[in-house]
XYZ file of C-alpha atoms in Angstrom:
183
model
C -25.662 22.677 -6.685
C -22.937 22.669 -4.043
C -19.612 21.095 -4.971
C -19.921 18.880 -1.885
C -23.283 17.087 -1.693
C -22.758 16.041 1.945
C -22.057 17.913 5.175
C -20.476 16.322 8.242
C -22.716 16.935 11.243
C -20.490 15.202 13.792
C -17.982 12.392 14.084
C -16.607 9.906 16.567
C -13.615 7.608 16.549
C -14.952 4.083 17.015
C -11.540 2.400 17.217
C -7.934 3.518 16.915
C -4.550 1.796 16.833
C -1.120 2.730 15.490
C -2.097 1.908 11.881
C -5.704 3.015 11.411
C -8.706 4.581 13.010
C -12.316 3.684 12.335
C -14.426 6.841 12.111
C -18.208 7.113 12.234
C -19.625 10.322 10.851
C -23.188 11.580 10.870
C -23.585 13.036 7.390
C -26.313 15.325 6.067
C -27.408 15.165 2.443
C -27.480 18.855 1.540
C -30.280 18.535 -1.033
C -32.765 16.827 1.303
C -31.483 17.544 4.798
C -31.689 13.813 5.608
C -28.860 12.414 7.760
C -27.199 9.024 7.582
C -24.209 7.323 9.243
C -20.977 6.849 7.249
C -18.229 4.695 8.735
C -14.801 4.380 7.144
C -11.154 3.626 7.843
C -8.896 6.627 8.186
C -5.202 6.039 7.706
C -1.990 7.910 7.119
C -0.650 7.695 3.582
C 1.147 4.516 2.579
C 3.873 3.570 0.107
C 4.615 0.660 -2.204
C 7.996 0.077 -3.804
C 8.636 -1.660 -7.104
C 12.293 -2.552 -6.537
C 14.362 -3.626 -9.547
C 17.559 -5.614 -9.043
C 20.632 -5.119 -11.262
C 19.731 -8.485 -12.858
C 16.343 -7.074 -13.944
C 14.249 -8.888 -11.341
C 11.400 -7.430 -9.294
C 11.635 -7.793 -5.518
C 8.557 -9.270 -3.842
C 7.816 -10.211 -0.279
C 5.719 -13.193 0.756
C 4.006 -12.124 3.953
C 1.574 -13.773 6.342
C -1.716 -11.862 6.392
C -3.904 -12.629 9.368
C -7.298 -11.522 7.932
C -7.026 -14.185 5.176
C -5.017 -16.624 7.351
C -2.558 -17.130 4.498
C 0.719 -15.993 3.021
C 0.491 -13.529 0.143
C 2.958 -12.195 -2.400
C 3.161 -8.415 -2.261
C 5.426 -5.510 -3.062
C 7.415 -4.041 -0.174
C 5.579 -1.162 1.461
C 3.801 0.193 4.470
C 2.648 3.295 6.276
C 4.472 6.612 6.235
C 4.477 6.931 10.061
C 4.714 10.707 9.773
C 7.611 10.640 7.285
C 7.432 11.926 3.732
C 6.383 9.263 1.217
C 9.930 9.185 -0.202
C 11.491 8.681 3.250
C 8.926 5.985 4.033
C 9.613 4.188 0.723
C 13.354 4.044 1.507
C 12.635 2.860 5.071
C 10.060 0.200 4.134
C 12.247 -1.217 1.354
C 15.201 -1.549 3.751
C 13.098 -2.896 6.624
C 11.188 -5.517 4.639
C 13.814 -6.636 2.103
C 17.195 -5.453 3.369
C 17.747 -3.603 0.091
C 18.841 0.031 -0.055
C 18.048 1.999 -3.216
C 20.459 4.445 -4.831
C 17.593 5.784 -6.974
C 13.939 6.160 -6.099
C 11.473 7.636 -8.596
C 7.814 8.324 -7.876
C 5.549 6.550 -10.363
C 2.231 7.895 -9.063
C -0.357 7.432 -6.356
C -3.807 5.928 -5.917
C -6.698 5.799 -3.471
C -6.497 2.439 -1.728
C -10.196 1.698 -1.268
C -12.487 4.486 -2.470
C -15.662 4.582 -0.421
C -14.228 2.690 2.557
C -10.943 4.456 3.282
C -9.227 7.824 2.899
C -5.763 6.241 2.458
C -3.554 7.363 -0.431
C -0.753 5.031 -1.545
C 2.374 6.539 -3.122
C 4.185 4.265 -5.584
C 7.941 4.390 -6.155
C 10.317 2.530 -8.460
C 13.644 1.724 -6.796
C 16.874 0.951 -8.639
C 20.576 0.794 -7.858
C 19.873 -1.723 -5.105
C 22.444 -2.812 -2.552
C 21.597 -5.787 -0.374
C 21.536 -5.804 3.404
C 19.615 -7.413 6.252
C 15.878 -7.258 6.857
C 14.746 -5.433 9.992
C 11.256 -6.839 10.402
C 8.829 -5.724 13.076
C 7.575 -8.386 15.464
C 4.222 -8.473 13.618
C 5.853 -9.052 10.215
C 6.568 -12.560 8.977
C 7.900 -12.460 5.423
C 10.457 -13.777 3.001
C 12.055 -11.953 0.070
C 11.728 -13.213 -3.517
C 13.240 -11.890 -6.735
C 11.213 -12.720 -9.838
C 11.550 -11.820 -13.491
C 8.878 -9.579 -15.032
C 7.757 -12.595 -17.080
C 7.425 -14.754 -13.952
C 5.502 -11.991 -12.158
C 3.036 -11.755 -15.067
C 2.495 -15.526 -14.803
C 1.995 -15.216 -11.028
C -0.666 -12.544 -11.639
C -2.415 -14.629 -14.311
C -2.544 -17.766 -12.150
C -3.666 -15.924 -8.988
C -0.426 -16.457 -7.095
C 0.078 -12.669 -6.873
C -3.302 -11.055 -6.252
C -2.737 -8.208 -3.831
C -4.885 -5.320 -5.072
C -2.540 -2.585 -3.912
C 0.386 -4.364 -5.547
C -1.526 -4.780 -8.800
C -2.390 -1.066 -8.841
C 1.208 -0.125 -8.015
C 2.596 -2.324 -10.792
C 0.213 -0.751 -13.291
C 1.259 2.764 -12.262
C 4.955 1.813 -12.431
C 4.724 -0.086 -15.727
C 6.374 2.499 -17.987
C 9.065 3.349 -15.407
C 9.843 -0.361 -14.993
C 10.332 -0.623 -18.762
C 12.583 2.461 -18.878
C 14.678 1.315 -15.908
C 15.148 -2.216 -17.202
C 16.023 -0.910 -20.693
C 18.796 1.393 -19.421
């Protein structure tokens, strides 16, 4: 059996903007020769930053998210915009929170939404923070919040922090958070 059970017959871009493109592929099942449509979001890689203050707090942003018509607590992050993940992590942290990190360590990466997107999110832990001013884009409406690890766990338990990407990033960064806060 072939390593890849499907073969792309053709593809079209249904919609494209500066963040994503929606692709529709005609896909052949190699075993049967039957074709079916497969539509998914294609996106550049993204980053999430678990930023730790000198006081041992985790930096969150509370951002308005139009699809849900509500504010949501999240970790700072965003698209790479053609930069390396490390460069993008530094830039997104500074843009969204005003903080600059002296140290940035990669904690891992994950697939954002297997089956519906090809996006990979790179997770970094930032320490040695120095404060500065936010430089938000016109489409970003957010406030910065510093919470203790204990408070963040309570926020997760009570559904106050429920961003899936943030939850995955925190899980990947868990051991690095412990090491950084212990040193």
